[in-house]
mmCIF file of C-alpha atoms in Angstrom:
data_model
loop_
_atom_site.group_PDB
_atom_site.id
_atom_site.type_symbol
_atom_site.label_atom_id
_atom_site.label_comp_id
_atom_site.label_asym_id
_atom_site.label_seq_id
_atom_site.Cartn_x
_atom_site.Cartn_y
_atom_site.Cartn_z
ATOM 1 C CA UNK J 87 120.678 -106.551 2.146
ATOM 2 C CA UNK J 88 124.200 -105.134 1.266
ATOM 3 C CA UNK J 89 122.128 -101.515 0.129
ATOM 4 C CA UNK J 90 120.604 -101.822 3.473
ATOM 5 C CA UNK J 91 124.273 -102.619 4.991
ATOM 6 C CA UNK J 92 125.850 -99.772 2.990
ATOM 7 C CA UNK J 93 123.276 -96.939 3.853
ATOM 8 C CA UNK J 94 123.794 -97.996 7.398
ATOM 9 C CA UNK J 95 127.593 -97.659 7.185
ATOM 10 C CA UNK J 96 127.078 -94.658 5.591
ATOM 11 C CA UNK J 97 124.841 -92.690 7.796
ATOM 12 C CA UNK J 98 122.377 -92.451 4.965
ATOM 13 C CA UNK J 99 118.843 -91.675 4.964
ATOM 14 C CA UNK J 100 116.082 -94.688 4.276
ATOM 15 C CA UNK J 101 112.579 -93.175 2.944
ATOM 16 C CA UNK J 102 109.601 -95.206 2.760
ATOM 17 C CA UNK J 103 106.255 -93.981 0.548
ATOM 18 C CA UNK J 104 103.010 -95.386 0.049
ATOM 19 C CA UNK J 105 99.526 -94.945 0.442
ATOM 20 C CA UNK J 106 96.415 -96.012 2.844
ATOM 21 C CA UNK J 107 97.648 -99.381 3.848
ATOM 22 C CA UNK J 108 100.545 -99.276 2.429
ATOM 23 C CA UNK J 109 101.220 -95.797 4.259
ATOM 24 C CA UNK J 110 100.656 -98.097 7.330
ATOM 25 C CA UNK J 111 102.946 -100.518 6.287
ATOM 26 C CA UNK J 112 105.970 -97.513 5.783
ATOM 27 C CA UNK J 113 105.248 -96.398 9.121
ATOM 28 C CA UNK J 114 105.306 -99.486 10.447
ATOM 29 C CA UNK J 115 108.551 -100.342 8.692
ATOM 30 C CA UNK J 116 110.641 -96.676 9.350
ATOM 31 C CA UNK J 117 109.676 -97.778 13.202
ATOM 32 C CA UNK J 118 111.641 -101.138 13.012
ATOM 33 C CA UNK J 119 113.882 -99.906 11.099
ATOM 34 C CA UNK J 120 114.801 -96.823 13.495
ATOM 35 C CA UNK J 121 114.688 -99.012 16.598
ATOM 36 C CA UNK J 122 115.930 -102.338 15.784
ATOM 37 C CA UNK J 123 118.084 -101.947 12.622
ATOM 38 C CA UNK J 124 119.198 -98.474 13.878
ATOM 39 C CA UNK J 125 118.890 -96.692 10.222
ATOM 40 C CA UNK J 126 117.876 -93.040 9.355
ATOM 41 C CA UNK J 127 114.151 -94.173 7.851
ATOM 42 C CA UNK J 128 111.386 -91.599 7.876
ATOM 43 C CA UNK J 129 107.999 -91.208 5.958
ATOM 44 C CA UNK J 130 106.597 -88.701 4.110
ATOM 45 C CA UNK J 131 103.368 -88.427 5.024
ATOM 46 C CA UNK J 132 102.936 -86.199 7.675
ATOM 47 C CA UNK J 133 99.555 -84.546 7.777
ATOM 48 C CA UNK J 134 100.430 -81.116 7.902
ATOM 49 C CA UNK J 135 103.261 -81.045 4.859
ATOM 50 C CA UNK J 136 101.072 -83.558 3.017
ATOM 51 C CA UNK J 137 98.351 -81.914 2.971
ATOM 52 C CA UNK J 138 100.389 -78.629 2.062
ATOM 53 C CA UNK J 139 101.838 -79.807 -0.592
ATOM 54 C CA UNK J 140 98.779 -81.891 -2.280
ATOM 55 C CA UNK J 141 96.962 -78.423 -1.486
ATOM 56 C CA UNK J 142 99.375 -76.200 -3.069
ATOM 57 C CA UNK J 143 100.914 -78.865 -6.395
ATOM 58 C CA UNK J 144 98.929 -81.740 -6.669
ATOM 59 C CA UNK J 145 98.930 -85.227 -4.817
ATOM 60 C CA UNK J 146 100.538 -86.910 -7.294
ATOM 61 C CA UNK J 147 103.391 -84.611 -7.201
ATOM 62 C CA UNK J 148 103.744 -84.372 -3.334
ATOM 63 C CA UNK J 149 106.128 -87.200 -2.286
ATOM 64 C CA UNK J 150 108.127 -86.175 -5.617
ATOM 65 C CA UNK J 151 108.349 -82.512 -4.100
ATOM 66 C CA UNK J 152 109.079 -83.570 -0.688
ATOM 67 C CA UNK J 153 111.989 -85.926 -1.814
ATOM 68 C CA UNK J 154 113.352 -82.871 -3.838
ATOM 69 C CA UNK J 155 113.930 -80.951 -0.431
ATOM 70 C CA UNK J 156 115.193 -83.829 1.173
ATOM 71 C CA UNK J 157 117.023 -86.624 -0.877
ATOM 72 C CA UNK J 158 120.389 -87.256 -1.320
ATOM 73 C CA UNK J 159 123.446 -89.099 -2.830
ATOM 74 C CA UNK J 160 123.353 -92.514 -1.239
ATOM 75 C CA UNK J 161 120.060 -92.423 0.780
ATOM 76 C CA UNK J 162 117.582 -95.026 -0.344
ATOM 77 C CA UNK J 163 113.918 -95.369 -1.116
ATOM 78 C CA UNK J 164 111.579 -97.710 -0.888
ATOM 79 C CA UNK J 165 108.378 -97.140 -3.259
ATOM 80 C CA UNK J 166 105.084 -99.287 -2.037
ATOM 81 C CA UNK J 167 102.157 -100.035 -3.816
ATOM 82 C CA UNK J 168 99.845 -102.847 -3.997
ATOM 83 C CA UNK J 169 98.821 -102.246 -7.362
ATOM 84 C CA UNK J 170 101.940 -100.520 -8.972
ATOM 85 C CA UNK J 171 99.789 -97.894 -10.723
ATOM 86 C CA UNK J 172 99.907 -94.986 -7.950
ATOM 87 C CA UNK J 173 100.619 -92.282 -9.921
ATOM 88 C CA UNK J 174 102.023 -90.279 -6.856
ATOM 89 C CA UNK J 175 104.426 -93.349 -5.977
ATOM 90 C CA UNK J 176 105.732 -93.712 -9.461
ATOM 91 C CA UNK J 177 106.490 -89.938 -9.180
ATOM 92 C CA UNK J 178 107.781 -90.152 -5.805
ATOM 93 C CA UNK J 179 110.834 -92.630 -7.889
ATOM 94 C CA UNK J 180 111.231 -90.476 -10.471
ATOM 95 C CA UNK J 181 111.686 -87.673 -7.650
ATOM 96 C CA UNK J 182 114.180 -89.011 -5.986
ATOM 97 C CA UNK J 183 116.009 -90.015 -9.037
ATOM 98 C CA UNK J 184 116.312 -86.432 -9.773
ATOM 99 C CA UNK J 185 117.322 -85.436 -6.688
ATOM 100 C CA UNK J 186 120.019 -87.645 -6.641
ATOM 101 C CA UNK J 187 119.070 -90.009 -4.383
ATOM 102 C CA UNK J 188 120.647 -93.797 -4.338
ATOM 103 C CA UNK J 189 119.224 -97.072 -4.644
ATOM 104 C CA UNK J 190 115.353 -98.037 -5.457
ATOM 105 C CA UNK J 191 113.542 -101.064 -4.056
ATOM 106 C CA UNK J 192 109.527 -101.028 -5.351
ATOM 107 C CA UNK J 193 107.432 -103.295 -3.461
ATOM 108 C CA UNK J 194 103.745 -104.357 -5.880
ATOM 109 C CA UNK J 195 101.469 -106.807 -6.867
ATOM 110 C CA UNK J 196 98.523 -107.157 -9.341
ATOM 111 C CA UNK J 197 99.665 -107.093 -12.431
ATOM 112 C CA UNK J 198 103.388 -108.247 -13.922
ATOM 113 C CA UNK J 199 103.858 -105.203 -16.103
ATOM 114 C CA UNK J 200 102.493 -102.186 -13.439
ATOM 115 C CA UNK J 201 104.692 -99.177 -14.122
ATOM 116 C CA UNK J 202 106.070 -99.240 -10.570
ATOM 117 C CA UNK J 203 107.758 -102.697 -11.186
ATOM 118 C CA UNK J 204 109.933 -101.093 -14.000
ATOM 119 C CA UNK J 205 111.080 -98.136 -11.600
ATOM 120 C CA UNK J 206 113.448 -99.504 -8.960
ATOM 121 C CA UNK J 207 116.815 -101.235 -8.850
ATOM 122 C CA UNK J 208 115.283 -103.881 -7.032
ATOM 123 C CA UNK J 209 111.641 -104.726 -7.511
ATOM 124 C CA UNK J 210 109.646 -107.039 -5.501
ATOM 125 C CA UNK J 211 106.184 -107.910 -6.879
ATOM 126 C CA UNK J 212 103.481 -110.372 -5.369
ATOM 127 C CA UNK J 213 101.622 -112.598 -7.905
ATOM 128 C CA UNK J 214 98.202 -111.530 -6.207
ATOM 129 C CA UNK J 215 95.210 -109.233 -7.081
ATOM 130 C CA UNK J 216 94.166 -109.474 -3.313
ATOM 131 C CA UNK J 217 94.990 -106.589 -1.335
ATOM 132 C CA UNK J 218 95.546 -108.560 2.125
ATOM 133 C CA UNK J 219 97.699 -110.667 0.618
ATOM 134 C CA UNK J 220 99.981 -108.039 -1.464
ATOM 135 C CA UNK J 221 100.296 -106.262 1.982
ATOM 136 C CA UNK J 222 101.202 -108.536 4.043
ATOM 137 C CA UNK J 223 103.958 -109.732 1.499
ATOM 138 C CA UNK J 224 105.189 -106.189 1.261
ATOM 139 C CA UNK J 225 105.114 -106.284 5.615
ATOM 140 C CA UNK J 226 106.902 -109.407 5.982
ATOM 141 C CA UNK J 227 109.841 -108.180 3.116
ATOM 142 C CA UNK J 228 110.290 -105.240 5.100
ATOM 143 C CA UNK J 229 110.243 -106.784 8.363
ATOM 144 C CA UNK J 230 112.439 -109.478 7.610
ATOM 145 C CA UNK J 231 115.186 -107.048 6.350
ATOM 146 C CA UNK J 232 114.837 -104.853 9.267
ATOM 147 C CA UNK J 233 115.250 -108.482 11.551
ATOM 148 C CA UNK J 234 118.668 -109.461 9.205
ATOM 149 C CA UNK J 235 120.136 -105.651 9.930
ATOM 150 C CA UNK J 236 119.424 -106.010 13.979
ATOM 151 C CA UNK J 237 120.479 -109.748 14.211
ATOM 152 C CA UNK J 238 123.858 -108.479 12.606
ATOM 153 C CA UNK J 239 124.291 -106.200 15.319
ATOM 154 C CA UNK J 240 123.595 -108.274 17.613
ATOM 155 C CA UNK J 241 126.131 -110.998 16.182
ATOM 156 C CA UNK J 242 128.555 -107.531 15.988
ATOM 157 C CA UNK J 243 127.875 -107.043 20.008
#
C-alpha cells in the first residue's frame, strides 16, 4: 500500500492492463481508484487506439507501445492475467520498464512458474486453474487497496 500511498503523493499515474475479463476487471478498478482513492489510473484499451495499434504492430506489442508514449518515472502498473502467459501483458511490463516507468504489481493464477509472476516487484498469484475464481481474487486485491487509499482519506478529513 505505501507504492499506492507514494504515487498518490506524487501525482503519479496508475495504469491497469489486461485482457477480456480481466480488461473488465482494470476498468472496473481505474473507476474506484479515480473516484474513491482519488489516483491518476487509466486503461489502455480503448477501442479506437487498440485497435490502431494491434492493426498497425501487432497485439502483443500494443499495450507495450502505448506505455512507451505514456509512462513515466514513478507512475505504476498493474499487469493482470489469469493465466500469466499473455504474451501482450508480459510485454506490456517489459514496456513500461523501458519507458521508465516505477513500480510493478502482476496479478495471476494457474500455474506457479507463469512468466508474468517473475515480472513485477510485487506479484500476486492465485493457486487456481478456474477462471472465476482467479478473477475474482484479482477484483477483490484491487478493490480492497482502492478501499485502504479512500478510508485514509477519510481518517485524513
Amino acid at each position: 500500500m505505501d507504492w499506492v500511498d507514494e504515487l498518490k503523493k506524487s501525482r503519479k499515474r496508475m495504469y491497469i492492463v489486461g485482457n477480456g475479463g480481466s480488461a473488465a476487471i482494470a476498468s472496473h478498478a481505474v473507476t474506484d481508484f479515480v473516484n474513491m482513492a482519488k489516483i491518476s489510473a487509466f486503461t489502455l484499451h480503448d477501442s479506437s487506439l487498440l485497435t490502431c495499434m494491434t492493426n498497425d504492430y501487432g497485439y502483443e506489442v500494443a499495450f507495450a507501445r502505448m506505455l512507451a508514449m505514456h509512462a513515466g518515472e514513478g507512475d505504476m502498473l498493474v499487469a493482470i492475467s489469469s493465466s500469466g502467459k499473455s504474451p501482450n501483458i508480459c510485454n506490456a511490463v517489459e514496456g513500461f520498464r523501458r519507458a521508465g516507468g516505477g513500480k510493478v504489481l502482476t496479478l495471476s493464477g494457474f500455474k506457479t512458474d507463469n512468466p508474468l509472476r517473475q515480472l513485477g516487484d510485487l506479484n500476486v498469484w492465485l493457486d487456481s486453474d478456474n477462471y472465476g475464481i482467479v478473477e475474482i481474487g484479482h477484483q477483490f486485491v484491487l478493490h480492497n487497496l482502492s478501499d485502504r487509499i479512500a478510508a485514509k482519506l477519510q481518517a485524513a478529513g
